[in-house]
Amino acid sequence: MTQPPFYVSPEQVMADRADFARAGIARGRSVVVLGYDEGILLVADNPSSRSLNKIGEIYDRIAFAGVGKYNEFENLRVAGIRYADLRGYSYDRSDVTARGLANAYAQTLGTVFTQDQKPYEVEIVVAEVGAVIADDRIYRLTYDGSVADEHGWVAVGGDSARLNEALGERWRPGMDLQDAFALAVDVLSLPAEGGDPAERIADESLEMAVLERRRTRRCFRRITTPLRDDG
Protein backbone atom coordinates (compact mmCIF):
# COMPACT_ATOMS: atom_id res chain seq x y z
CA MET A 1 0.00 0.00 0.00
CA THR A 2 1.39 3.37 -1.02
CA GLN A 3 1.99 5.76 1.86
CA PRO A 4 0.60 9.30 1.45
CA PRO A 5 3.28 11.95 0.96
CA PHE A 6 4.56 13.53 4.16
CA TYR A 7 3.22 17.07 4.45
CA VAL A 8 4.74 19.96 6.34
CA SER A 9 3.01 23.33 6.28
CA PRO A 10 4.92 26.29 4.77
CA GLU A 11 4.65 28.05 8.13
CA GLN A 12 6.40 25.13 9.87
CA VAL A 13 9.11 24.99 7.22
CA MET A 14 9.86 28.69 7.66
CA ALA A 15 9.84 28.37 11.45
CA ASP A 16 12.26 25.43 11.34
CA ARG A 17 14.61 27.32 9.03
CA ALA A 18 14.52 30.36 11.30
CA ASP A 19 15.28 28.25 14.39
CA PHE A 20 18.15 26.56 12.58
CA ALA A 21 19.68 29.87 11.50
CA ARG A 22 19.27 31.51 14.90
CA ALA A 23 20.94 28.58 16.65
CA GLY A 24 23.95 28.77 14.35
CA ILE A 25 24.30 32.52 14.81
CA ALA A 26 23.99 32.32 18.60
CA ARG A 27 26.95 29.93 18.75
CA GLY A 28 29.21 32.56 17.17
CA ARG A 29 31.21 35.21 18.97
CA SER A 30 29.77 38.72 18.97
CA VAL A 31 30.54 41.93 17.11
CA VAL A 32 29.77 45.42 18.43
CA VAL A 33 29.38 48.45 16.14
CA LEU A 34 28.89 51.88 17.68
CA GLY A 35 29.23 55.50 16.72
CA TYR A 36 31.62 57.95 18.35
CA ASP A 37 32.29 61.65 17.80
CA GLU A 38 34.70 61.20 14.85
CA GLY A 39 33.26 58.11 13.19
CA ILE A 40 32.11 54.53 13.71
CA LEU A 41 33.95 51.86 15.72
CA LEU A 42 33.71 48.14 14.96
CA VAL A 43 34.98 45.62 17.55
CA ALA A 44 34.75 41.82 17.28
CA ASP A 45 35.47 39.01 19.70
CA ASN A 46 37.68 37.08 17.28
CA PRO A 47 40.67 35.01 18.45
CA SER A 48 41.29 34.08 14.78
CA SER A 49 41.56 37.68 13.58
CA ARG A 50 45.08 37.18 12.17
CA SER A 51 43.75 34.78 9.54
CA LEU A 52 39.95 35.09 9.47
CA ASN A 53 38.42 38.56 9.66
CA LYS A 54 34.89 39.36 10.78
CA ILE A 55 35.30 43.05 9.92
CA GLY A 56 36.22 44.44 6.52
CA GLU A 57 36.16 47.39 4.15
CA ILE A 58 33.54 47.51 1.41
CA TYR A 59 34.00 50.94 -0.18
CA ASP A 60 35.16 54.49 0.52
CA ARG A 61 33.02 55.17 3.60
CA ILE A 62 31.42 51.76 4.12
CA ALA A 63 32.43 48.84 6.35
CA PHE A 64 31.08 45.34 6.88
CA ALA A 65 30.88 43.07 9.93
CA GLY A 66 29.58 39.52 10.06
CA VAL A 67 28.89 36.74 12.55
CA GLY A 68 27.89 33.12 12.09
CA LYS A 69 29.33 30.81 9.43
CA TYR A 70 32.55 32.35 8.19
CA ASN A 71 32.37 31.11 4.60
CA GLU A 72 28.82 32.44 4.23
CA PHE A 73 29.38 35.96 5.52
CA GLU A 74 32.73 36.14 3.72
CA ASN A 75 30.95 35.35 0.45
CA LEU A 76 28.51 38.16 1.22
CA ARG A 77 31.38 40.57 1.93
CA VAL A 78 33.06 39.77 -1.38
CA ALA A 79 29.76 40.13 -3.23
CA GLY A 80 29.28 43.51 -1.56
CA ILE A 81 32.68 44.71 -2.79
CA ARG A 82 31.81 43.66 -6.33
CA TYR A 83 28.45 45.41 -6.12
CA ALA A 84 30.07 48.61 -4.82
CA ASP A 85 32.88 48.60 -7.39
CA LEU A 86 30.48 48.05 -10.29
CA ARG A 87 28.04 50.72 -9.13
CA GLY A 88 30.80 53.24 -8.44
CA TYR A 89 32.38 52.61 -11.84
CA SER A 90 29.07 52.67 -13.75
CA TYR A 91 27.67 55.77 -12.08
CA ASP A 92 29.57 57.74 -9.46
CA ARG A 93 31.38 56.89 -6.24
CA SER A 94 28.83 58.90 -4.28
CA ASP A 95 26.10 56.57 -5.58
CA VAL A 96 27.51 53.71 -3.51
CA THR A 97 25.66 53.87 -0.18
CA ALA A 98 25.14 51.60 2.81
CA ARG A 99 21.41 51.72 2.16
CA GLY A 100 21.78 50.44 -1.40
CA LEU A 101 24.18 47.73 -0.25
CA ALA A 102 21.84 46.70 2.57
CA ASN A 103 18.98 46.38 0.08
CA ALA A 104 21.11 44.16 -2.17
CA TYR A 105 22.09 41.96 0.78
CA ALA A 106 18.45 41.77 1.91
CA GLN A 107 17.40 40.43 -1.49
CA THR A 108 20.13 37.78 -1.45
CA LEU A 109 19.43 36.64 2.11
CA GLY A 110 15.68 36.63 1.58
CA THR A 111 15.96 34.54 -1.58
CA VAL A 112 18.23 31.99 0.07
CA PHE A 113 15.96 31.77 3.10
CA THR A 114 12.79 31.11 1.12
CA GLN A 115 14.11 29.03 -1.78
CA ASP A 116 17.13 27.04 -0.63
CA GLN A 117 17.10 24.00 1.62
CA LYS A 118 19.41 25.62 4.16
CA PRO A 119 19.34 29.32 5.09
CA TYR A 120 22.49 31.32 5.68
CA GLU A 121 23.58 31.11 9.32
CA VAL A 122 24.70 34.73 9.38
CA GLU A 123 23.91 38.13 10.75
CA ILE A 124 25.68 41.13 9.23
CA VAL A 125 26.12 44.85 9.78
CA VAL A 126 26.71 47.45 7.07
CA ALA A 127 27.99 50.79 8.40
CA GLU A 128 28.58 54.07 6.59
CA VAL A 129 30.23 57.13 8.11
CA GLY A 130 28.82 60.50 7.09
CA ALA A 131 30.22 64.01 7.00
CA VAL A 132 28.46 64.66 10.34
CA ILE A 133 27.13 62.34 13.05
CA ALA A 134 23.56 62.74 11.84
CA ASP A 135 24.57 61.24 8.48
CA ASP A 136 26.06 58.04 9.95
CA ARG A 137 24.21 54.87 9.00
CA ILE A 138 24.24 51.42 10.64
CA TYR A 139 22.12 48.63 9.13
CA ARG A 140 21.62 45.22 10.70
CA LEU A 141 20.60 42.34 8.42
CA THR A 142 19.41 38.95 9.62
CA TYR A 143 19.39 35.51 8.02
CA ASP A 144 15.96 36.01 6.39
CA GLY A 145 16.77 39.34 4.75
CA SER A 146 15.16 41.56 7.37
CA VAL A 147 16.81 44.99 7.63
CA ALA A 148 16.93 47.19 10.73
CA ASP A 149 18.14 50.79 10.63
CA GLU A 150 20.03 51.06 13.92
CA HIS A 151 20.70 54.40 15.58
CA GLY A 152 24.15 54.74 17.11
CA TRP A 153 24.95 51.18 18.11
CA VAL A 154 24.23 47.51 17.58
CA ALA A 155 25.56 44.11 18.68
CA VAL A 156 25.16 40.91 16.65
CA GLY A 157 25.98 37.27 17.35
CA GLY A 158 26.13 35.37 20.61
CA ASP A 159 23.65 36.61 23.21
CA SER A 160 22.97 39.77 21.21
CA ALA A 161 19.81 40.65 23.14
CA ARG A 162 21.76 41.11 26.39
CA LEU A 163 24.58 42.93 24.62
CA ASN A 164 22.19 45.35 22.96
CA GLU A 165 20.48 45.99 26.28
CA ALA A 166 23.84 46.87 27.85
CA LEU A 167 24.74 49.13 24.93
CA GLY A 168 21.40 50.90 25.15
CA GLU A 169 21.97 51.67 28.81
CA ARG A 170 25.48 53.07 28.43
CA TRP A 171 25.99 54.41 24.92
CA ARG A 172 25.58 58.15 24.42
CA PRO A 173 25.91 60.35 21.33
CA GLY A 174 29.24 62.13 20.84
CA MET A 175 31.35 59.90 23.08
CA ASP A 176 35.03 59.86 22.14
CA LEU A 177 36.93 56.89 20.71
CA GLN A 178 38.48 55.85 24.03
CA ASP A 179 35.09 55.72 25.75
CA ALA A 180 33.50 53.91 22.80
CA PHE A 181 36.27 51.31 22.84
CA ALA A 182 35.95 50.81 26.60
CA LEU A 183 32.20 50.32 26.26
CA ALA A 184 32.60 47.83 23.41
CA VAL A 185 35.10 45.75 25.38
CA ASP A 186 32.96 45.85 28.54
CA VAL A 187 29.95 44.62 26.58
CA LEU A 188 31.89 41.88 24.80
CA SER A 189 33.25 40.78 28.19
CA LEU A 190 29.80 40.19 29.68
CA PRO A 191 29.51 36.66 31.13
CA ALA A 192 27.02 34.14 29.86
CA GLU A 193 23.58 34.60 31.36
CA GLY A 194 23.60 33.32 34.92
CA GLY A 195 27.36 32.82 34.87
CA ASP A 196 30.10 34.17 37.06
CA PRO A 197 31.55 37.61 36.38
CA ALA A 198 33.83 37.38 33.37
CA GLU A 199 37.36 38.67 33.03
CA ARG A 200 38.01 41.46 30.55
CA ILE A 201 38.37 40.03 27.08
CA ALA A 202 42.01 39.51 26.10
CA ASP A 203 43.65 41.98 23.73
CA GLU A 204 44.68 39.19 21.35
CA SER A 205 41.02 38.18 20.97
CA LEU A 206 39.98 41.60 19.70
CA GLU A 207 39.55 42.59 16.06
CA MET A 208 39.05 46.34 15.64
CA ALA A 209 38.55 48.90 12.93
CA VAL A 210 37.15 52.40 12.52
CA LEU A 211 35.49 54.47 9.84
CA GLU A 212 37.06 57.89 10.37
CA ARG A 213 34.93 60.87 9.41
CA ARG A 214 37.83 63.24 8.66
CA ARG A 215 39.55 60.98 6.18
CA THR A 216 39.15 61.78 2.52
CA ARG A 217 37.81 59.03 0.32
CA ARG A 218 38.87 55.78 2.09
CA CYS A 219 37.73 56.11 5.68
CA PHE A 220 38.35 52.52 6.85
CA ARG A 221 41.33 51.85 9.11
CA ARG A 222 42.24 48.73 11.04
CA ILE A 223 43.45 49.11 14.62
CA THR A 224 46.10 46.71 15.83
CA THR A 225 46.82 48.26 19.23
CA PRO A 226 44.03 48.28 21.84
CA LEU A 227 42.85 51.77 22.70
CA ARG A 228 43.54 51.60 26.40
CA ASP A 229 43.26 54.79 28.40
CA ASP A 230 46.31 54.67 30.62
CA GLY A 231 46.02 58.24 31.76
PDB file of C-alpha atoms in Angstrom:
ATOM      1  CA  MET A   1       0.000   0.000   0.000  1.00  0.00           C
ATOM      2  CA  THR A   2       1.386   3.370  -1.021  1.00  0.00           C
ATOM      3  CA  GLN A   3       1.987   5.755   1.859  1.00  0.00           C
ATOM      4  CA  PRO A   4       0.603   9.295   1.454  1.00  0.00           C
ATOM      5  CA  PRO A   5       3.276  11.947   0.959  1.00  0.00           C
ATOM      6  CA  PHE A   6       4.563  13.532   4.155  1.00  0.00           C
ATOM      7  CA  TYR A   7       3.216  17.067   4.455  1.00  0.00           C
ATOM      8  CA  VAL A   8       4.744  19.963   6.339  1.00  0.00           C
ATOM      9  CA  SER A   9       3.015  23.330   6.276  1.00  0.00           C
ATOM     10  CA  PRO A  10       4.915  26.286   4.771  1.00  0.00           C
ATOM     11  CA  GLU A  11       4.654  28.048   8.129  1.00  0.00           C
ATOM     12  CA  GLN A  12       6.401  25.131   9.870  1.00  0.00           C
ATOM     13  CA  VAL A  13       9.109  24.993   7.218  1.00  0.00           C
ATOM     14  CA  MET A  14       9.864  28.691   7.655  1.00  0.00           C
ATOM     15  CA  ALA A  15       9.837  28.366  11.454  1.00  0.00           C
ATOM     16  CA  ASP A  16      12.255  25.428  11.336  1.00  0.00           C
ATOM     17  CA  ARG A  17      14.614  27.318   9.034  1.00  0.00           C
ATOM     18  CA  ALA A  18      14.523  30.358  11.303  1.00  0.00           C
ATOM     19  CA  ASP A  19      15.277  28.247  14.392  1.00  0.00           C
ATOM     20  CA  PHE A  20      18.145  26.562  12.578  1.00  0.00           C
ATOM     21  CA  ALA A  21      19.681  29.869  11.495  1.00  0.00           C
ATOM     22  CA  ARG A  22      19.270  31.511  14.903  1.00  0.00           C
ATOM     23  CA  ALA A  23      20.938  28.577  16.653  1.00  0.00           C
ATOM     24  CA  GLY A  24      23.949  28.773  14.350  1.00  0.00           C
ATOM     25  CA  ILE A  25      24.303  32.525  14.806  1.00  0.00           C
ATOM     26  CA  ALA A  26      23.987  32.322  18.601  1.00  0.00           C
ATOM     27  CA  ARG A  27      26.951  29.933  18.750  1.00  0.00           C
ATOM     28  CA  GLY A  28      29.209  32.561  17.172  1.00  0.00           C
ATOM     29  CA  ARG A  29      31.207  35.214  18.972  1.00  0.00           C
ATOM     30  CA  SER A  30      29.768  38.719  18.969  1.00  0.00           C
ATOM     31  CA  VAL A  31      30.536  41.932  17.111  1.00  0.00           C
ATOM     32  CA  VAL A  32      29.769  45.422  18.432  1.00  0.00           C
ATOM     33  CA  VAL A  33      29.375  48.454  16.141  1.00  0.00           C
ATOM     34  CA  LEU A  34      28.887  51.883  17.678  1.00  0.00           C
ATOM     35  CA  GLY A  35      29.234  55.505  16.718  1.00  0.00           C
ATOM     36  CA  TYR A  36      31.620  57.949  18.355  1.00  0.00           C
ATOM     37  CA  ASP A  37      32.294  61.647  17.795  1.00  0.00           C
ATOM     38  CA  GLU A  38      34.697  61.200  14.850  1.00  0.00           C
ATOM     39  CA  GLY A  39      33.259  58.114  13.188  1.00  0.00           C
ATOM     40  CA  ILE A  40      32.109  54.533  13.713  1.00  0.00           C
ATOM     41  CA  LEU A  41      33.952  51.864  15.722  1.00  0.00           C
ATOM     42  CA  LEU A  42      33.710  48.137  14.964  1.00  0.00           C
ATOM     43  CA  VAL A  43      34.981  45.622  17.545  1.00  0.00           C
ATOM     44  CA  ALA A  44      34.750  41.824  17.279  1.00  0.00           C
ATOM     45  CA  ASP A  45      35.473  39.010  19.696  1.00  0.00           C
ATOM     46  CA  ASN A  46      37.675  37.076  17.280  1.00  0.00           C
ATOM     47  CA  PRO A  47      40.667  35.013  18.450  1.00  0.00           C
ATOM     48  CA  SER A  48      41.288  34.076  14.785  1.00  0.00           C
ATOM     49  CA  SER A  49      41.562  37.683  13.581  1.00  0.00           C
ATOM     50  CA  ARG A  50      45.080  37.176  12.167  1.00  0.00           C
ATOM     51  CA  SER A  51      43.755  34.777   9.539  1.00  0.00           C
ATOM     52  CA  LEU A  52      39.949  35.094   9.471  1.00  0.00           C
ATOM     53  CA  ASN A  53      38.421  38.555   9.665  1.00  0.00           C
ATOM     54  CA  LYS A  54      34.888  39.360  10.776  1.00  0.00           C
ATOM     55  CA  ILE A  55      35.298  43.051   9.920  1.00  0.00           C
ATOM     56  CA  GLY A  56      36.224  44.443   6.517  1.00  0.00           C
ATOM     57  CA  GLU A  57      36.159  47.395   4.152  1.00  0.00           C
ATOM     58  CA  ILE A  58      33.539  47.507   1.412  1.00  0.00           C
ATOM     59  CA  TYR A  59      34.005  50.940  -0.182  1.00  0.00           C
ATOM     60  CA  ASP A  60      35.162  54.486   0.517  1.00  0.00           C
ATOM     61  CA  ARG A  61      33.021  55.168   3.600  1.00  0.00           C
ATOM     62  CA  ILE A  62      31.417  51.755   4.124  1.00  0.00           C
ATOM     63  CA  ALA A  63      32.430  48.836   6.351  1.00  0.00           C
ATOM     64  CA  PHE A  64      31.079  45.336   6.878  1.00  0.00           C
ATOM     65  CA  ALA A  65      30.885  43.073   9.934  1.00  0.00           C
ATOM     66  CA  GLY A  66      29.576  39.523  10.063  1.00  0.00           C
ATOM     67  CA  VAL A  67      28.889  36.738  12.554  1.00  0.00           C
ATOM     68  CA  GLY A  68      27.889  33.120  12.087  1.00  0.00           C
ATOM     69  CA  LYS A  69      29.326  30.811   9.431  1.00  0.00           C
ATOM     70  CA  TYR A  70      32.551  32.350   8.192  1.00  0.00           C
ATOM     71  CA  ASN A  71      32.372  31.111   4.596  1.00  0.00           C
ATOM     72  CA  GLU A  72      28.825  32.440   4.232  1.00  0.00           C
ATOM     73  CA  PHE A  73      29.382  35.964   5.518  1.00  0.00           C
ATOM     74  CA  GLU A  74      32.734  36.141   3.715  1.00  0.00           C
ATOM     75  CA  ASN A  75      30.952  35.348   0.450  1.00  0.00           C
ATOM     76  CA  LEU A  76      28.510  38.161   1.216  1.00  0.00           C
ATOM     77  CA  ARG A  77      31.379  40.574   1.932  1.00  0.00           C
ATOM     78  CA  VAL A  78      33.062  39.774  -1.379  1.00  0.00           C
ATOM     79  CA  ALA A  79      29.760  40.126  -3.231  1.00  0.00           C
ATOM     80  CA  GLY A  80      29.279  43.513  -1.556  1.00  0.00           C
ATOM     81  CA  ILE A  81      32.682  44.705  -2.787  1.00  0.00           C
ATOM     82  CA  ARG A  82      31.814  43.656  -6.330  1.00  0.00           C
ATOM     83  CA  TYR A  83      28.448  45.412  -6.119  1.00  0.00           C
ATOM     84  CA  ALA A  84      30.067  48.608  -4.823  1.00  0.00           C
ATOM     85  CA  ASP A  85      32.882  48.603  -7.390  1.00  0.00           C
ATOM     86  CA  LEU A  86      30.482  48.048 -10.285  1.00  0.00           C
ATOM     87  CA  ARG A  87      28.040  50.719  -9.133  1.00  0.00           C
ATOM     88  CA  GLY A  88      30.804  53.239  -8.440  1.00  0.00           C
ATOM     89  CA  TYR A  89      32.375  52.611 -11.841  1.00  0.00           C
ATOM     90  CA  SER A  90      29.074  52.675 -13.754  1.00  0.00           C
ATOM     91  CA  TYR A  91      27.670  55.769 -12.082  1.00  0.00           C
ATOM     92  CA  ASP A  92      29.567  57.741  -9.459  1.00  0.00           C
ATOM     93  CA  ARG A  93      31.383  56.887  -6.240  1.00  0.00           C
ATOM     94  CA  SER A  94      28.828  58.900  -4.283  1.00  0.00           C
ATOM     95  CA  ASP A  95      26.097  56.567  -5.578  1.00  0.00           C
ATOM     96  CA  VAL A  96      27.507  53.706  -3.507  1.00  0.00           C
ATOM     97  CA  THR A  97      25.660  53.867  -0.178  1.00  0.00           C
ATOM     98  CA  ALA A  98      25.137  51.602   2.811  1.00  0.00           C
ATOM     99  CA  ARG A  99      21.407  51.724   2.158  1.00  0.00           C
ATOM    100  CA  GLY A 100      21.785  50.436  -1.397  1.00  0.00           C
ATOM    101  CA  LEU A 101      24.178  47.734  -0.251  1.00  0.00           C
ATOM    102  CA  ALA A 102      21.837  46.697   2.568  1.00  0.00           C
ATOM    103  CA  ASN A 103      18.975  46.385   0.078  1.00  0.00           C
ATOM    104  CA  ALA A 104      21.110  44.160  -2.167  1.00  0.00           C
ATOM    105  CA  TYR A 105      22.093  41.963   0.783  1.00  0.00           C
ATOM    106  CA  ALA A 106      18.450  41.771   1.905  1.00  0.00           C
ATOM    107  CA  GLN A 107      17.396  40.427  -1.493  1.00  0.00           C
ATOM    108  CA  THR A 108      20.130  37.785  -1.445  1.00  0.00           C
ATOM    109  CA  LEU A 109      19.428  36.644   2.114  1.00  0.00           C
ATOM    110  CA  GLY A 110      15.675  36.628   1.585  1.00  0.00           C
ATOM    111  CA  THR A 111      15.960  34.539  -1.577  1.00  0.00           C
ATOM    112  CA  VAL A 112      18.233  31.987   0.067  1.00  0.00           C
ATOM    113  CA  PHE A 113      15.959  31.766   3.105  1.00  0.00           C
ATOM    114  CA  THR A 114      12.792  31.107   1.116  1.00  0.00           C
ATOM    115  CA  GLN A 115      14.106  29.025  -1.781  1.00  0.00           C
ATOM    116  CA  ASP A 116      17.130  27.042  -0.632  1.00  0.00           C
ATOM    117  CA  GLN A 117      17.105  23.995   1.618  1.00  0.00           C
ATOM    118  CA  LYS A 118      19.408  25.622   4.164  1.00  0.00           C
ATOM    119  CA  PRO A 119      19.339  29.317   5.094  1.00  0.00           C
ATOM    120  CA  TYR A 120      22.490  31.318   5.681  1.00  0.00           C
ATOM    121  CA  GLU A 121      23.578  31.115   9.319  1.00  0.00           C
ATOM    122  CA  VAL A 122      24.704  34.733   9.382  1.00  0.00           C
ATOM    123  CA  GLU A 123      23.914  38.133  10.753  1.00  0.00           C
ATOM    124  CA  ILE A 124      25.679  41.127   9.230  1.00  0.00           C
ATOM    125  CA  VAL A 125      26.124  44.853   9.776  1.00  0.00           C
ATOM    126  CA  VAL A 126      26.711  47.445   7.068  1.00  0.00           C
ATOM    127  CA  ALA A 127      27.985  50.792   8.403  1.00  0.00           C
ATOM    128  CA  GLU A 128      28.579  54.072   6.588  1.00  0.00           C
ATOM    129  CA  VAL A 129      30.227  57.127   8.109  1.00  0.00           C
ATOM    130  CA  GLY A 130      28.816  60.501   7.094  1.00  0.00           C
ATOM    131  CA  ALA A 131      30.219  64.011   7.001  1.00  0.00           C
ATOM    132  CA  VAL A 132      28.458  64.660  10.338  1.00  0.00           C
ATOM    133  CA  ILE A 133      27.129  62.338  13.054  1.00  0.00           C
ATOM    134  CA  ALA A 134      23.557  62.744  11.838  1.00  0.00           C
ATOM    135  CA  ASP A 135      24.574  61.240   8.478  1.00  0.00           C
ATOM    136  CA  ASP A 136      26.059  58.041   9.948  1.00  0.00           C
ATOM    137  CA  ARG A 137      24.215  54.868   8.997  1.00  0.00           C
ATOM    138  CA  ILE A 138      24.238  51.424  10.637  1.00  0.00           C
ATOM    139  CA  TYR A 139      22.119  48.631   9.135  1.00  0.00           C
ATOM    140  CA  ARG A 140      21.624  45.224  10.699  1.00  0.00           C
ATOM    141  CA  LEU A 141      20.598  42.339   8.424  1.00  0.00           C
ATOM    142  CA  THR A 142      19.410  38.951   9.619  1.00  0.00           C
ATOM    143  CA  TYR A 143      19.391  35.506   8.024  1.00  0.00           C
ATOM    144  CA  ASP A 144      15.957  36.012   6.394  1.00  0.00           C
ATOM    145  CA  GLY A 145      16.770  39.340   4.746  1.00  0.00           C
ATOM    146  CA  SER A 146      15.156  41.562   7.370  1.00  0.00           C
ATOM    147  CA  VAL A 147      16.810  44.985   7.631  1.00  0.00           C
ATOM    148  CA  ALA A 148      16.928  47.194  10.727  1.00  0.00           C
ATOM    149  CA  ASP A 149      18.139  50.790  10.627  1.00  0.00           C
ATOM    150  CA  GLU A 150      20.028  51.065  13.923  1.00  0.00           C
ATOM    151  CA  HIS A 151      20.702  54.396  15.585  1.00  0.00           C
ATOM    152  CA  GLY A 152      24.152  54.742  17.115  1.00  0.00           C
ATOM    153  CA  TRP A 153      24.951  51.181  18.106  1.00  0.00           C
ATOM    154  CA  VAL A 154      24.230  47.507  17.580  1.00  0.00           C
ATOM    155  CA  ALA A 155      25.563  44.109  18.676  1.00  0.00           C
ATOM    156  CA  VAL A 156      25.161  40.910  16.651  1.00  0.00           C
ATOM    157  CA  GLY A 157      25.980  37.266  17.345  1.00  0.00           C
ATOM    158  CA  GLY A 158      26.133  35.372  20.609  1.00  0.00           C
ATOM    159  CA  ASP A 159      23.649  36.608  23.209  1.00  0.00           C
ATOM    160  CA  SER A 160      22.968  39.768  21.213  1.00  0.00           C
ATOM    161  CA  ALA A 161      19.806  40.650  23.143  1.00  0.00           C
ATOM    162  CA  ARG A 162      21.762  41.112  26.389  1.00  0.00           C
ATOM    163  CA  LEU A 163      24.581  42.930  24.621  1.00  0.00           C
ATOM    164  CA  ASN A 164      22.187  45.352  22.959  1.00  0.00           C
ATOM    165  CA  GLU A 165      20.480  45.991  26.276  1.00  0.00           C
ATOM    166  CA  ALA A 166      23.836  46.872  27.850  1.00  0.00           C
ATOM    167  CA  LEU A 167      24.741  49.126  24.927  1.00  0.00           C
ATOM    168  CA  GLY A 168      21.400  50.897  25.152  1.00  0.00           C
ATOM    169  CA  GLU A 169      21.972  51.665  28.808  1.00  0.00           C
ATOM    170  CA  ARG A 170      25.483  53.067  28.426  1.00  0.00           C
ATOM    171  CA  TRP A 171      25.993  54.413  24.917  1.00  0.00           C
ATOM    172  CA  ARG A 172      25.576  58.149  24.417  1.00  0.00           C
ATOM    173  CA  PRO A 173      25.913  60.346  21.326  1.00  0.00           C
ATOM    174  CA  GLY A 174      29.235  62.125  20.836  1.00  0.00           C
ATOM    175  CA  MET A 175      31.352  59.899  23.082  1.00  0.00           C
ATOM    176  CA  ASP A 176      35.030  59.858  22.142  1.00  0.00           C
ATOM    177  CA  LEU A 177      36.926  56.886  20.713  1.00  0.00           C
ATOM    178  CA  GLN A 178      38.478  55.846  24.032  1.00  0.00           C
ATOM    179  CA  ASP A 179      35.090  55.723  25.747  1.00  0.00           C
ATOM    180  CA  ALA A 180      33.502  53.914  22.804  1.00  0.00           C
ATOM    181  CA  PHE A 181      36.267  51.307  22.840  1.00  0.00           C
ATOM    182  CA  ALA A 182      35.953  50.810  26.604  1.00  0.00           C
ATOM    183  CA  LEU A 183      32.204  50.324  26.261  1.00  0.00           C
ATOM    184  CA  ALA A 184      32.596  47.834  23.413  1.00  0.00           C
ATOM    185  CA  VAL A 185      35.103  45.752  25.382  1.00  0.00           C
ATOM    186  CA  ASP A 186      32.955  45.847  28.539  1.00  0.00           C
ATOM    187  CA  VAL A 187      29.945  44.619  26.581  1.00  0.00           C
ATOM    188  CA  LEU A 188      31.892  41.876  24.797  1.00  0.00           C
ATOM    189  CA  SER A 189      33.245  40.776  28.195  1.00  0.00           C
ATOM    190  CA  LEU A 190      29.801  40.192  29.684  1.00  0.00           C
ATOM    191  CA  PRO A 191      29.508  36.661  31.133  1.00  0.00           C
ATOM    192  CA  ALA A 192      27.016  34.145  29.861  1.00  0.00           C
ATOM    193  CA  GLU A 193      23.583  34.600  31.360  1.00  0.00           C
ATOM    194  CA  GLY A 194      23.599  33.323  34.924  1.00  0.00           C
ATOM    195  CA  GLY A 195      27.359  32.817  34.872  1.00  0.00           C
ATOM    196  CA  ASP A 196      30.099  34.168  37.062  1.00  0.00           C
ATOM    197  CA  PRO A 197      31.548  37.613  36.379  1.00  0.00           C
ATOM    198  CA  ALA A 198      33.832  37.384  33.373  1.00  0.00           C
ATOM    199  CA  GLU A 199      37.363  38.665  33.026  1.00  0.00           C
ATOM    200  CA  ARG A 200      38.006  41.456  30.554  1.00  0.00           C
ATOM    201  CA  ILE A 201      38.370  40.029  27.077  1.00  0.00           C
ATOM    202  CA  ALA A 202      42.008  39.511  26.104  1.00  0.00           C
ATOM    203  CA  ASP A 203      43.646  41.978  23.726  1.00  0.00           C
ATOM    204  CA  GLU A 204      44.680  39.188  21.353  1.00  0.00           C
ATOM    205  CA  SER A 205      41.021  38.178  20.967  1.00  0.00           C
ATOM    206  CA  LEU A 206      39.980  41.601  19.700  1.00  0.00           C
ATOM    207  CA  GLU A 207      39.554  42.586  16.063  1.00  0.00           C
ATOM    208  CA  MET A 208      39.053  46.337  15.641  1.00  0.00           C
ATOM    209  CA  ALA A 209      38.546  48.904  12.930  1.00  0.00           C
ATOM    210  CA  VAL A 210      37.153  52.402  12.518  1.00  0.00           C
ATOM    211  CA  LEU A 211      35.488  54.474   9.841  1.00  0.00           C
ATOM    212  CA  GLU A 212      37.061  57.890  10.367  1.00  0.00           C
ATOM    213  CA  ARG A 213      34.931  60.865   9.414  1.00  0.00           C
ATOM    214  CA  ARG A 214      37.825  63.243   8.658  1.00  0.00           C
ATOM    215  CA  ARG A 215      39.547  60.977   6.177  1.00  0.00           C
ATOM    216  CA  THR A 216      39.149  61.785   2.516  1.00  0.00           C
ATOM    217  CA  ARG A 217      37.807  59.026   0.320  1.00  0.00           C
ATOM    218  CA  ARG A 218      38.875  55.783   2.086  1.00  0.00           C
ATOM    219  CA  CYS A 219      37.732  56.112   5.685  1.00  0.00           C
ATOM    220  CA  PHE A 220      38.346  52.524   6.853  1.00  0.00           C
ATOM    221  CA  ARG A 221      41.326  51.851   9.113  1.00  0.00           C
ATOM    222  CA  ARG A 222      42.244  48.727  11.037  1.00  0.00           C
ATOM    223  CA  ILE A 223      43.446  49.107  14.622  1.00  0.00           C
ATOM    224  CA  THR A 224      46.101  46.706  15.825  1.00  0.00           C
ATOM    225  CA  THR A 225      46.821  48.259  19.231  1.00  0.00           C
ATOM    226  CA  PRO A 226      44.029  48.279  21.838  1.00  0.00           C
ATOM    227  CA  LEU A 227      42.852  51.774  22.698  1.00  0.00           C
ATOM    228  CA  ARG A 228      43.545  51.602  26.404  1.00  0.00           C
ATOM    229  CA  ASP A 229      43.260  54.789  28.397  1.00  0.00           C
ATOM    230  CA  ASP A 230      46.306  54.667  30.623  1.00  0.00           C
ATOM    231  CA  GLY A 231      46.019  58.245  31.763  1.00  0.00           C
TER     232      GLY A 231
END
